Coordinates of C-alpha atoms in Angstrom, one line a residue:
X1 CA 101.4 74.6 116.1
X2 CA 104.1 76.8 115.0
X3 CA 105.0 79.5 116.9
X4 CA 105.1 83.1 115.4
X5 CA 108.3 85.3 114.9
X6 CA 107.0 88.5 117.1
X7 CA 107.2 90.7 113.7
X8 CA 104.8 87.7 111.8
X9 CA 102.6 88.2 115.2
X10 CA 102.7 92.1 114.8
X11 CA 102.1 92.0 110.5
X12 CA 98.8 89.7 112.0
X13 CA 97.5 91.9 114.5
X14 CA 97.8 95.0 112.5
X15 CA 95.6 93.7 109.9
X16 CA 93.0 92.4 111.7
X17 CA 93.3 96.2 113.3
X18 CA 92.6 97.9 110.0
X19 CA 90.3 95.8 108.7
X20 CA 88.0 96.1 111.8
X21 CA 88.9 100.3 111.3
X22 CA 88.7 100.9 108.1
X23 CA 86.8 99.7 104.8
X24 CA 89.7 99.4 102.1
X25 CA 92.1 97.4 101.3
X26 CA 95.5 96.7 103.1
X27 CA 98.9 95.5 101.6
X28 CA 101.0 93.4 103.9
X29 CA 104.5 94.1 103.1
X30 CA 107.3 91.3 104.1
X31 CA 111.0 91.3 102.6
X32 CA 112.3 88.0 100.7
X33 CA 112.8 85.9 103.7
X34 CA 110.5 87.1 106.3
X35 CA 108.1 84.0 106.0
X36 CA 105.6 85.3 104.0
X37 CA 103.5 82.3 103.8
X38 CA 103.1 81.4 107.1
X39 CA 101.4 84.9 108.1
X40 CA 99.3 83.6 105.0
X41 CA 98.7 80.6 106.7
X42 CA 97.6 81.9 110.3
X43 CA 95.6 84.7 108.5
X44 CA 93.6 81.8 106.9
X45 CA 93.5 80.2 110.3
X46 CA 92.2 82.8 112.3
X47 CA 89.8 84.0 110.0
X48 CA 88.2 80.4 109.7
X49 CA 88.4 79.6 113.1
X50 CA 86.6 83.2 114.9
X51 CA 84.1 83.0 112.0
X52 CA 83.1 79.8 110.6
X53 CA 81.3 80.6 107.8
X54 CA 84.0 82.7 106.2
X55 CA 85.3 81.5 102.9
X56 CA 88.5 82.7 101.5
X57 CA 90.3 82.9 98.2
X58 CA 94.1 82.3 98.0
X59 CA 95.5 83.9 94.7
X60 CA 98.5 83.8 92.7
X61 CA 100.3 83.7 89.1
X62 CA 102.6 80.9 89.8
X63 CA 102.7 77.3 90.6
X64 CA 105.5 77.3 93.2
X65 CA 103.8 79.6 95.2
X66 CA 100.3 77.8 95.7
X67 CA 102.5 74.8 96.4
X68 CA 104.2 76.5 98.9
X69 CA 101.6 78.4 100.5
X70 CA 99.4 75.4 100.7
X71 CA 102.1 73.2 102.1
X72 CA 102.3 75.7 105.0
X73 CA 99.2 76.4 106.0
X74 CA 98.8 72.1 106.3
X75 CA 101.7 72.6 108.6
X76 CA 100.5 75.3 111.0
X77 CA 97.0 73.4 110.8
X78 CA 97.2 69.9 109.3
X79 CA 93.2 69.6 109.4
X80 CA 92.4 72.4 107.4
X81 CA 89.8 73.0 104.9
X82 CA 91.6 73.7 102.0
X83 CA 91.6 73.2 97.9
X84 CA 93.5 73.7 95.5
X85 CA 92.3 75.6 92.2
X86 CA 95.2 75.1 89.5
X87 CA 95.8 74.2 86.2
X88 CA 99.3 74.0 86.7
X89 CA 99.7 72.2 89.8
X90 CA 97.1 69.7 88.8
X91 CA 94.1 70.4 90.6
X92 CA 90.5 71.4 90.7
X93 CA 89.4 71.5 94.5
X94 CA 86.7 74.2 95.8
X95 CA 86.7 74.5 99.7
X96 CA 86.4 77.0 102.6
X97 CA 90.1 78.7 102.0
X98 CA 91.0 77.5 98.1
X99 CA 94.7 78.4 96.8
X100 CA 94.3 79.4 93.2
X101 CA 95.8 79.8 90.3
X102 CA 94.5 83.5 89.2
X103 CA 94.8 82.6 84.9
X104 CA 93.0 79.0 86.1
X105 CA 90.2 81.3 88.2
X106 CA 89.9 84.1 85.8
X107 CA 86.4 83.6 84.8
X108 CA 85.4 81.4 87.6
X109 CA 83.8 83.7 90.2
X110 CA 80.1 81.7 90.3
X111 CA 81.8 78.6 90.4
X112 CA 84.0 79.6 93.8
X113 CA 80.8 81.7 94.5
X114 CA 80.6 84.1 97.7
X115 CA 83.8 84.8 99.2
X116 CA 84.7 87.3 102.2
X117 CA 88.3 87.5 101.7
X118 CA 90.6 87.5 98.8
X119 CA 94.5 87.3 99.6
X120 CA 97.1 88.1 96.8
X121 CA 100.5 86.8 97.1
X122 CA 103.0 89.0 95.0
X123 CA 100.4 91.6 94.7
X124 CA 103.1 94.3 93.1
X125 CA 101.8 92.5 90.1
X126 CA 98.2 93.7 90.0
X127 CA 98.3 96.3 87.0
X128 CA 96.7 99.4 88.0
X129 CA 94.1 99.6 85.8
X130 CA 90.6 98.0 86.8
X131 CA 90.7 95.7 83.5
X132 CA 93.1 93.2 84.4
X133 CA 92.3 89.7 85.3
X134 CA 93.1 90.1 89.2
X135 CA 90.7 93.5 89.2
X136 CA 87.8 91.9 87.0
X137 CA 87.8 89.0 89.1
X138 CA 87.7 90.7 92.5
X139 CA 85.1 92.8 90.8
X140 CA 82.9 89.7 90.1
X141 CA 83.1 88.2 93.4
X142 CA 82.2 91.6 94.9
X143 CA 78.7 91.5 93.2
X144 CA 78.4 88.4 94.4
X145 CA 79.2 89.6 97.8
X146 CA 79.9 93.6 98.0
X147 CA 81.5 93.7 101.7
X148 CA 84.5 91.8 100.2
X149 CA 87.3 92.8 101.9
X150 CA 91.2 92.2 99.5
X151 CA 94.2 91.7 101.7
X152 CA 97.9 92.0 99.4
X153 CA 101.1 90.4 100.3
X154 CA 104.5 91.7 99.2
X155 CA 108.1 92.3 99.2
X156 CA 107.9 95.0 96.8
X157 CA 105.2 97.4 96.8
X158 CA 106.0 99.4 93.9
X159 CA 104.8 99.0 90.2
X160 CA 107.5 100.1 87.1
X161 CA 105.5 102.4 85.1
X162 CA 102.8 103.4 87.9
X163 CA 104.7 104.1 91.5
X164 CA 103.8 102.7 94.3
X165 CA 100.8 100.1 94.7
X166 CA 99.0 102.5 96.9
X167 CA 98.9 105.0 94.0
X168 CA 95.3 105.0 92.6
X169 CA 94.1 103.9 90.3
X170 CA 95.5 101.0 92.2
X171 CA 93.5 98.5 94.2
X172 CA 95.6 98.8 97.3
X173 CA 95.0 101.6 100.3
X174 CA 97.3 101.4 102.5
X175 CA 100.7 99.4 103.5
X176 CA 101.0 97.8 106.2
X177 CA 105.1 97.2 107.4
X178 CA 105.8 95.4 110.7
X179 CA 109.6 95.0 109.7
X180 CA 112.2 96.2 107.8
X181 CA 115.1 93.8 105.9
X182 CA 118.0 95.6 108.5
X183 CA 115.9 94.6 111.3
X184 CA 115.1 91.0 110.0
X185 CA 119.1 90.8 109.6
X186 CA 120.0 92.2 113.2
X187 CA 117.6 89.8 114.5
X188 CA 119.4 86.5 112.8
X189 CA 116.3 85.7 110.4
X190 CA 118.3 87.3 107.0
X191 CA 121.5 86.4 105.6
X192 CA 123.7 89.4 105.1
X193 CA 124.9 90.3 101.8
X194 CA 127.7 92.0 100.8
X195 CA 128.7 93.8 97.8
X196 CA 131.7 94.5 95.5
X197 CA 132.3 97.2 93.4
X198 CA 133.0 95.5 89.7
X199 CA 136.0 95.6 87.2
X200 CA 133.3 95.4 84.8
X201 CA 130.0 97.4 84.9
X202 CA 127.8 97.0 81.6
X203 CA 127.4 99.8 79.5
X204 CA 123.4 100.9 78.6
X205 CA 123.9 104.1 77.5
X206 CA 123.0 103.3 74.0
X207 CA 120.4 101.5 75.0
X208 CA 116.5 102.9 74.9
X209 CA 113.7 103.0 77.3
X210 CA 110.0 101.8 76.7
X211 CA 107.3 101.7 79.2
X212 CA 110.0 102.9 81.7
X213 CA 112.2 99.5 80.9
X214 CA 115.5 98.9 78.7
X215 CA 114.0 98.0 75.5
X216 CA 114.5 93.9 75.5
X217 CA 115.9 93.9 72.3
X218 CA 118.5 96.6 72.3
X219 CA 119.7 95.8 76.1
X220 CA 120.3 92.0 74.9
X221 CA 122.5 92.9 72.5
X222 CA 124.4 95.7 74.8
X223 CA 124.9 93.5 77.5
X224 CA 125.6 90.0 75.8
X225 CA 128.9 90.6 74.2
X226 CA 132.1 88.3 74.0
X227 CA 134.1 90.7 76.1
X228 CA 131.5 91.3 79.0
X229 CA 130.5 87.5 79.5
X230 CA 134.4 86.7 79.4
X231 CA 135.3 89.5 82.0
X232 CA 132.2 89.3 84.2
X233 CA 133.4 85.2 84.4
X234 CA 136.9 85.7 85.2
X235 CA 135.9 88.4 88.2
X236 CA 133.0 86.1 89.4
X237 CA 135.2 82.7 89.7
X238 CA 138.5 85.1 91.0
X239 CA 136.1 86.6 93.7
X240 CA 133.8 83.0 94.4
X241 CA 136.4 81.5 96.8
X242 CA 134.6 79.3 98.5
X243 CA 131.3 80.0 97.7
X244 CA 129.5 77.0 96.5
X245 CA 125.8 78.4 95.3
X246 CA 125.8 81.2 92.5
X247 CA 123.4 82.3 90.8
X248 CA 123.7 84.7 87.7
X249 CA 120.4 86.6 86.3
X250 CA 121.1 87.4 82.6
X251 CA 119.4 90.0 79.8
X252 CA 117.8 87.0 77.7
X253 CA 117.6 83.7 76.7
X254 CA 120.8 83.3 74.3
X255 CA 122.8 86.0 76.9
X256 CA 122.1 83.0 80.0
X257 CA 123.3 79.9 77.6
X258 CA 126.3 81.9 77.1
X259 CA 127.3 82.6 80.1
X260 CA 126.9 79.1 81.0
X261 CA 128.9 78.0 78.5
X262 CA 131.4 80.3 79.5
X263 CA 131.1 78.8 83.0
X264 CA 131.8 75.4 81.7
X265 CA 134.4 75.9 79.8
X266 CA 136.4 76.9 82.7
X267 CA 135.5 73.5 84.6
X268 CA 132.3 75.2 86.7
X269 CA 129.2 72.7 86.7
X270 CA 126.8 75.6 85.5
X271 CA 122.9 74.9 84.0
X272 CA 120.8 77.1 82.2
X273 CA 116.9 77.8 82.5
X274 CA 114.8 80.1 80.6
X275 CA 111.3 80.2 79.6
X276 CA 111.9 77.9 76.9
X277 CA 113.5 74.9 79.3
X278 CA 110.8 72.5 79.2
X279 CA 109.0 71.9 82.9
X280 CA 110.4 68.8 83.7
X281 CA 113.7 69.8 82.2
X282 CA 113.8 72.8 84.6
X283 CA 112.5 71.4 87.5
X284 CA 115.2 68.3 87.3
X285 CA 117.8 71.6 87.1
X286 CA 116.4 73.4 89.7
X287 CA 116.7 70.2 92.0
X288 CA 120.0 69.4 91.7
X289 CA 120.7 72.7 92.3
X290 CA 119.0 72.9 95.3
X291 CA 121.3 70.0 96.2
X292 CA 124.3 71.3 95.5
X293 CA 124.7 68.9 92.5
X294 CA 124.9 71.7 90.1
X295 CA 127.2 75.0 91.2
X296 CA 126.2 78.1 88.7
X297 CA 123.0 78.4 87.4
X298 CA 122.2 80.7 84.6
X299 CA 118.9 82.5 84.1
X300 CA 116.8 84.5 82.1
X301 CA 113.9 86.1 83.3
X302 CA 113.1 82.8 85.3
X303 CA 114.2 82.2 89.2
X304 CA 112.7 85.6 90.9
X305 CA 109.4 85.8 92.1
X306 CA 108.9 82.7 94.0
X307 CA 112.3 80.9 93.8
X308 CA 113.3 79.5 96.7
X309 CA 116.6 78.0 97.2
X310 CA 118.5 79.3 100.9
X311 CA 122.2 78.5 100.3
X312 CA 122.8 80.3 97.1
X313 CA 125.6 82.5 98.6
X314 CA 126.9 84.3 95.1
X315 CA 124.3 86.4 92.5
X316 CA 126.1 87.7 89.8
X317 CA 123.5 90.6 88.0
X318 CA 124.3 90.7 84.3
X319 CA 121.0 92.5 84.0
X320 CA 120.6 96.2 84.2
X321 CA 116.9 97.0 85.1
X322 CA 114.8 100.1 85.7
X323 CA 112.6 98.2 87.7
X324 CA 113.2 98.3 91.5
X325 CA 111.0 95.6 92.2
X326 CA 112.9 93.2 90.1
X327 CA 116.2 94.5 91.1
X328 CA 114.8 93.5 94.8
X329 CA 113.6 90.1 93.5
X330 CA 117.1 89.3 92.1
X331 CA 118.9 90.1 95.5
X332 CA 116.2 88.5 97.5
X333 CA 117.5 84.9 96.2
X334 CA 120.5 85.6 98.8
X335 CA 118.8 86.9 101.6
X336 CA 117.6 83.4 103.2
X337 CA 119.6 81.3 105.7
X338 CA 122.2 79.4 104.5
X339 CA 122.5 75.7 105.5
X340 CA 126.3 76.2 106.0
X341 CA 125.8 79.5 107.5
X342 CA 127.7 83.2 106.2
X343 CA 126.5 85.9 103.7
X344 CA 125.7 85.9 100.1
X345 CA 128.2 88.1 98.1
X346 CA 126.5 90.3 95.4
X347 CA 128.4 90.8 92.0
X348 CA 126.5 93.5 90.5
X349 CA 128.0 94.0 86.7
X350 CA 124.7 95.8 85.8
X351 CA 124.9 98.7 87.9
X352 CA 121.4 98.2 89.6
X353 CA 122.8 98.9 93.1
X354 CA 124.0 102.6 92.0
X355 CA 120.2 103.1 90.3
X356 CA 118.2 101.3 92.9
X357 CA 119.8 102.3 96.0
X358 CA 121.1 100.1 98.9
X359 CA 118.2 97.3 99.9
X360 CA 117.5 99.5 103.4
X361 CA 116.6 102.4 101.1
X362 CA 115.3 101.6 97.9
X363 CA 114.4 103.9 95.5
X364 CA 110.5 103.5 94.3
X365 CA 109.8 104.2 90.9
X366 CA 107.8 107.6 90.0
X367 CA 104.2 107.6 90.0
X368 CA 103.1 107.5 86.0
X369 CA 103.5 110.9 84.4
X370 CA 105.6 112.8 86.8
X371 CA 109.1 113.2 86.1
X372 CA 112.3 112.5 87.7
X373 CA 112.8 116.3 88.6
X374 CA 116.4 117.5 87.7
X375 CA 118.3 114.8 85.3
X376 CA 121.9 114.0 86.8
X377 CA 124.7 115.7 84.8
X378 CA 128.2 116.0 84.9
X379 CA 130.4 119.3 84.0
X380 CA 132.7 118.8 80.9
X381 CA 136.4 120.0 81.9
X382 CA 137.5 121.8 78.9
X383 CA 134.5 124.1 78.3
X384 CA 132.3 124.1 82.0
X385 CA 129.3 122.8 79.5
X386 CA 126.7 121.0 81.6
X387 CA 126.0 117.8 79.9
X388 CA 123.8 114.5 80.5
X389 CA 125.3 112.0 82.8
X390 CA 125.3 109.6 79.6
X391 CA 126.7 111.6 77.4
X392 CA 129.9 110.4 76.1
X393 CA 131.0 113.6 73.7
X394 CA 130.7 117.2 75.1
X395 CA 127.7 118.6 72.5
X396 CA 129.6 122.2 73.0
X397 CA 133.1 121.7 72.4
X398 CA 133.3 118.0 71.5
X399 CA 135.7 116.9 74.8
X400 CA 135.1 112.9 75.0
X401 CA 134.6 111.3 78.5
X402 CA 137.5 109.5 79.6
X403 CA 137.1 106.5 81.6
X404 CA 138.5 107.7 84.8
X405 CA 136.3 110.9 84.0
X406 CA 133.1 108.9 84.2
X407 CA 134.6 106.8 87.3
X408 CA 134.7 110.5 89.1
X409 CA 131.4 111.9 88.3
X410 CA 129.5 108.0 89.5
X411 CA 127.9 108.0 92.2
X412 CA 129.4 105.0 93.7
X413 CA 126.6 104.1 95.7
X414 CA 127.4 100.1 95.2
X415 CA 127.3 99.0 98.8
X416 CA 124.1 97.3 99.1
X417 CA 123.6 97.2 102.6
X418 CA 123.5 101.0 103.1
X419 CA 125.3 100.3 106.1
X420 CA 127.6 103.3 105.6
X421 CA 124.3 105.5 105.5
X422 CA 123.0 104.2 108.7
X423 CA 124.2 107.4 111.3
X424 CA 124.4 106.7 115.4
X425 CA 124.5 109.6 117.4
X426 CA 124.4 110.2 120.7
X427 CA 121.4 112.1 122.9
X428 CA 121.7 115.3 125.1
X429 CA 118.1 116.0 125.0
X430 CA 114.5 115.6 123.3
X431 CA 111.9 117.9 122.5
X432 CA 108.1 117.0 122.1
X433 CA 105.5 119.0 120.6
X434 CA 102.3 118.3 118.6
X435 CA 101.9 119.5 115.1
X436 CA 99.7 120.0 111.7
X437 CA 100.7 118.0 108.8
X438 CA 101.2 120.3 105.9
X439 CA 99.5 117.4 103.7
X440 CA 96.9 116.1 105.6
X441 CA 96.1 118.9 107.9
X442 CA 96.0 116.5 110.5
X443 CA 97.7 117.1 113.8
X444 CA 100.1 114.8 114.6
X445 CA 103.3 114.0 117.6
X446 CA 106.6 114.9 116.6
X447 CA 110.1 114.8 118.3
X448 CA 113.0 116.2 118.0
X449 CA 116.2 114.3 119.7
X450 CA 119.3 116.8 120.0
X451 CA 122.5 115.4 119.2
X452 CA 125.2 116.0 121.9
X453 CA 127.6 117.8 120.0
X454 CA 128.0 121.6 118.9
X455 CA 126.2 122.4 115.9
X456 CA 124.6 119.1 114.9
X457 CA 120.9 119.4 113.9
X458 CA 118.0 117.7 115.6
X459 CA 116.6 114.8 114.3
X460 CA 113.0 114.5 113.8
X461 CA 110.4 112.0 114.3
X462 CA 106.8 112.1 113.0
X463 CA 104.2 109.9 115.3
X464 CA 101.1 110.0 112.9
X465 CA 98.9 109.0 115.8
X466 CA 96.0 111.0 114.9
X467 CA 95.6 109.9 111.0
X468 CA 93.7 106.9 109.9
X469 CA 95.0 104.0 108.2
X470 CA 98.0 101.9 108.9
X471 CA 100.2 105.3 109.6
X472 CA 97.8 106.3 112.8
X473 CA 98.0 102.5 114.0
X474 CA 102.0 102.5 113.3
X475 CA 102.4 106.1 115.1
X476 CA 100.4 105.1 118.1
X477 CA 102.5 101.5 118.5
X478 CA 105.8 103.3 118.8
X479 CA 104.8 105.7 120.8
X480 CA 103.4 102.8 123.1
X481 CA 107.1 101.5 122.5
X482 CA 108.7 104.2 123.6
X483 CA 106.5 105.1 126.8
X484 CA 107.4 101.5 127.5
X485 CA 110.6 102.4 127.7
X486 CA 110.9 105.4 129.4
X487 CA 108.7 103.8 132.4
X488 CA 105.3 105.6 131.8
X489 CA 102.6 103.1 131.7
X490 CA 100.0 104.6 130.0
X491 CA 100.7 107.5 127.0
X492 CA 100.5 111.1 128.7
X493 CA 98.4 113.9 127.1
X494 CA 100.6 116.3 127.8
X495 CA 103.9 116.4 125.5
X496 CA 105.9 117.6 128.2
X497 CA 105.7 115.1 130.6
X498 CA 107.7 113.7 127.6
X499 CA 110.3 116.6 127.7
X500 CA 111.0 115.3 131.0
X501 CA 111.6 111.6 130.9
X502 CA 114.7 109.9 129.9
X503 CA 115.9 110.0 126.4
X504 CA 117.8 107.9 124.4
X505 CA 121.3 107.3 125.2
X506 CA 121.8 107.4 121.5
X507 CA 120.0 106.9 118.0
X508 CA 120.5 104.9 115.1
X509 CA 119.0 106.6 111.7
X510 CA 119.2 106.4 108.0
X511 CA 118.1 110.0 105.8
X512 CA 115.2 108.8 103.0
X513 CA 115.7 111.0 100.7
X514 CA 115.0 114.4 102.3
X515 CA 113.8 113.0 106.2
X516 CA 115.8 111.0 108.8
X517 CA 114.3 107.5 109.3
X518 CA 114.8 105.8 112.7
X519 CA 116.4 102.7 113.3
X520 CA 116.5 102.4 116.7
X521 CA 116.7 103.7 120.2
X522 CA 119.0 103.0 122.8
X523 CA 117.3 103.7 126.1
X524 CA 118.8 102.8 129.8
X525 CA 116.7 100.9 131.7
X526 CA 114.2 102.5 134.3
X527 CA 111.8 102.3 136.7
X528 CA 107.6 102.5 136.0
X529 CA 106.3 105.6 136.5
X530 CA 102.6 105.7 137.2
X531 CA 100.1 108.6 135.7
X532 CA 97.1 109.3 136.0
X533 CA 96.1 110.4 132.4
X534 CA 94.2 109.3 129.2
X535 CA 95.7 107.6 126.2
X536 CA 95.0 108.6 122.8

C-alpha cells in the first residue's frame, strides 16, 4: 500500500472529523502538486472498507482526470470495486465507488441509484447557483437518499464572479487546508518557481470587462500583436538557457499558432493545441511533449485544469486574466518535480503576478456585488489631479503618462514566491489571553508573541478552538502542536500557564491583507511537563 505524505494523512483525518461533527459539506483544498488523487483514493478506501455498504460517486468535467484518479485508487488498492461512468473515456461501468464523467451522469441519478457520498474533483467549478448540472444532480441523488453527505477537492477555492466557494449560495460549507504551497516546497514535495520582471508587460488598458473577465474578443486582439509575440519571444529564448520544457498560455486560438510560429522560425521545436486540435492530434502533441520530443508548446485555453506534465521548467503567460483561479492553474503546471531536478522560471508578460498576488498569498476574487473598495490611482505631476491607475491622459490638465511615470506608480509586486513578504523575527516574550470574536461572538484563544526589539508590534495569533467547522478543528490541532512543543502534555485551561512556558526562539509570518499569518515556529527543545488539567 502506499504510504501517506503526513499532510495527505492530516487532509484524511480532518474530514472524516467534520463529517462525523457536522452535517454540511466540506471542501478539501490541496495546491497543484500535493497529490490530490491519492487522498481521493484512500478516502474511497476507507470509506468502503469501515462501512461496506457505502457507495460513492467520483465526479468530474474532464477525461484526464477520471483517468488519473482511477489509475490511483487501482494503485493504493488494486482489488477495488470500481467503474467507470464516461463518455469520453469510453466507458459505462456502475459499481460501489464509480468515477464519472459529470455531462455523461447528468441525468443519470436512478440509474447510479442511492449513493452516500459524492466527491468532486476541481470543485471551484460548481456555479453557485442550484441550477447547474453538478447542483441538480446532487439534488437528485439526495431524494433518493437525503443524508447524502458532498465532499469537494481543490487547488483553488474561489469562483470569478461569485468569491469564494464557501460563499452561499454555494454548495460548499467549509474549507478544509492541511498545507500550504510554501510548506509543500520547504518540505521537498514542490518545485520552486522563480519569477522575472518582463521587458515586455501586455497592455489591457483598452480592454473591457464582462462578467468580471477581459472581454475574449477585445483582449485577443490587445494582446496578439506583431510586436508583443516578437518581443515576448526574444525575452523568453534570451532568458530559457538551459531550460528544456516551456510552456506558453496564450489569449486565443490564432494568438497560440502565432506564437508558435514565431517559436519556429527561430529554430525552437514548438506545437500548438487549442480546442479545435482534434483529440488524437492533441494527445499525439501532448506525448511527445511529455517526452521531451517537442520543447515549446503553445496553448489556448487548453493544458490547465488537469494537465499533468512535471518537468516543464519555463511558463511564459501571454494571458492577462482577472481570474485568480486560472492565474493559479497556469503556474501550477511548474510546481511538480522535475525529472532532472531545479525550479521552473515564470515569464509573466501579462502582468497576472502584480493583480493576483505572489502564490503564498493570493488574492480571492470579491464576493458578487460588493466592490473593490477604493480604486488604485495615481497623482498626475503637473496639476496634483488624482486619476485612475489606467488612465493614460490627465482628464484635468491633459499631462500624458510617460513610460517611466507608469513604471513608478506599479506596484511591482512580480516576485511570485512572496518570499520577500515572508518576515522572521525573533521572540522576547508571549502573551495568552482568551477572547470574543467580533463576528461570531464566539470566544476564542489568541496570542500575542512580542518581538525583541524596541518598538516593534506584537504579532497576533487567533486559535478558533471554540467555533465549529473546520476553523475550531484547525485551532484546537495547533494548539495541540504547540503544547507539544513547549513540553505540556495535555492543553491547560488556564492561559497563563501558557505565559509561562517557553516561547518561540523566533517566528516566521506573512501579513494577509490586514492580519499576520504564521508560518512557523522555532521552539528549543524541552522537557514534558506533566498537568493535571482538562483539555478543551
Amino acid at each position: 500500500m502506499l504510504e501517506l505524505r503526513p499532510y495527505q494523512r492530516d487532509s484524511i483525518d480532518f474530514t472524516w472529523e467534520y463529517i462525523r461533527k457536522y452535517p454540511s459539506n466540506p471542501c478539501v483544498v490541496l495546491p497543484t502538486g500535493a497529490g490530490k488523487s491519492v487522498v481521493i483514493a484512500e478516502l474511497c478506501r476507507e470509506a468502503v472498507t469501515s462501512w461496506p455498504d457505502t457507495r460513492i460517486l467520483m465526479l468530474t468535467s474532464r477525461k484526464e482526470l477520471i483517468i488519473q484518479n482511477a489509475q490511483k485508487m487501482l494503485t493504493i488498492w488494486p482489488n477495488a470495486p470500481l467503474g467507470i461512468f464516461s463518455a469520453s473515456v469510453g466507458k459505462r461501468e456502475i459499481d460501489r465507488i464509480t468515477f464519472a464523467g459529470i455531462q455523461t451522469v447528468r441525468n443519470k441519478a436512478l440509474e447510479l441509484g442511492r449513493r452516500d457520498l459524492v466527491l468532486i474533483d476541481e470543485c471551484h467549478e460548481i456555479a453557485a447557483e442550484e441550477n447547474g448540472v453538478y447542483r441538480t444532480l446532487i439534488g437528485e441523488l439526495k431524494a433518493i437518499n437525503p443524508a447524502l453527505r458532498v465532499i469537494g477537492f481543490t487547488a483553488t477555492p474561489y469562483r470569478l464572479g461569485h468569491g469564494m466557494i464557501t460563499d452561499k449560495p454555494a454548495l460548499f460549507d467549509d474549507l478544509i487546508e492541511s498545507v500550504t504551497i510554501k510548506q509543500l516546497m520547504d518540505q521537498g514535495f514542490l518545485s520552486r518557481l522563480v519569477s522575472k520582471h518582463t521587458g515586455l508587460t501586455i497592455d489591457t488598458a483598452e480592454v473591457h470587462k464582462r462578467g468580471g473577465e477581459f472581454v475574449d474578443a477585445e483582449l485577443q486582439k490587445a494582446v496578439d500583436t506583431d510586436y508583443n509575440t516578437t518581443q515576448a519571444v526574444d525575452e523568453t529564448i534570451r532568458r530559457a538557457g538551459a531550460r528544456r520544457s516551456w510552456l506558453f498560455f496564450c489569449a486565443g486560438v490564432e494568438h497560440a499558432q502565432h506564437v508558435r510560429d514565431e517559436l519556429i522560425n527561430r529554430g525552437i521545436n514548438a506545437a500548438c493545441v487549442t480546442g479545435n486540435t482534434p483529440r488524437s492530434e492533441r494527445d499525439s502533441i501532448i506525448k511527445q511533449f511529455r517526452a521531451g520530443e517537442i520543447k515549446a508548446l503553445t496553448n489556448a485555453n487548453i493544458l490547465t485544469t488537469g494537465f499533468d506534465a512535471p518537468d516543464i521548467d519555463l511558463i511564459a503567460m501571454l494571458r492577462p486574466t482577472m481570474s485568480p483561479g486560472l492565474y493559479m492553474q497556469m503556474v501550477g503546471r511548474g510546481l511538480r518535480l522535475k525529472s532532472h531536478g531545479g525550479d521552473c522560471m515564470v515569464l509573466d508578460f501579462a502582468g497576472n503576478v502584480e493583480l493576483h498576488g505572489p502564490i503564498i498569498s493570493v488574492k480571492p476574487p470579491k464576493q458578487k456585488g460588493k466592490g473593490d473598495g477604493i480604486a488604485p490611482s495615481k497623482i498626475c505631476p503637473d496639476c496634483d489631479e488624482i486619476c485612475a491607475m489606467s488612465a493614460r491622459k490627465c482628464p484635468a490638465c491633459g499631462h500624458e503618462f510617460t513610460r517611466e511615470e507608469e513604471k513608478k506608480w506599479r506596484l511591482h509586486d512580480d516576485d511570485i514566491m512572496g518570499e520577500d513578504r515572508i518576515k522572521t523575527v525573533c521572540i522576547a516574550y508571549w502573551k495568552w489571553s482568551v477572547e470574543l470574536s467580533k463576528k461570531s461572538g464566539k470566544e476564542m484563544i489568541v496570542c500575542r508573541y512580542y518581538p525583541d526589539g524596541i518598538g516593534e508590534q506584537p504579532i497576533a495569533e487567533y486559535f478558533c478552538v471554540y467555533h465549529d467547522g473546520f476553523a475550531g478543528i484547525k485551532g484546537r490541532k495547533a494548539i495541540k502542536e504547540i503544547c507539544d512543543a513547549i513540553g505540556f502534555d495535555t492543553i491547560p485551561n488556564d492561559t497563563k500557564e501558557l505565559d509561562r512556558a517557553q516561547c518561540p526562539l523566533s517566528l516566521k509570518y506573512v501579513m494577509d491583507g490586514k492580519f499576520p499569518r504564521v508560518l512557523a515556529r522555532d521552539f528549543p527543545p524541552v522537557e514534558p511537563k506533566y498537568l493535571d488539567v482538562v483539555p478543551f
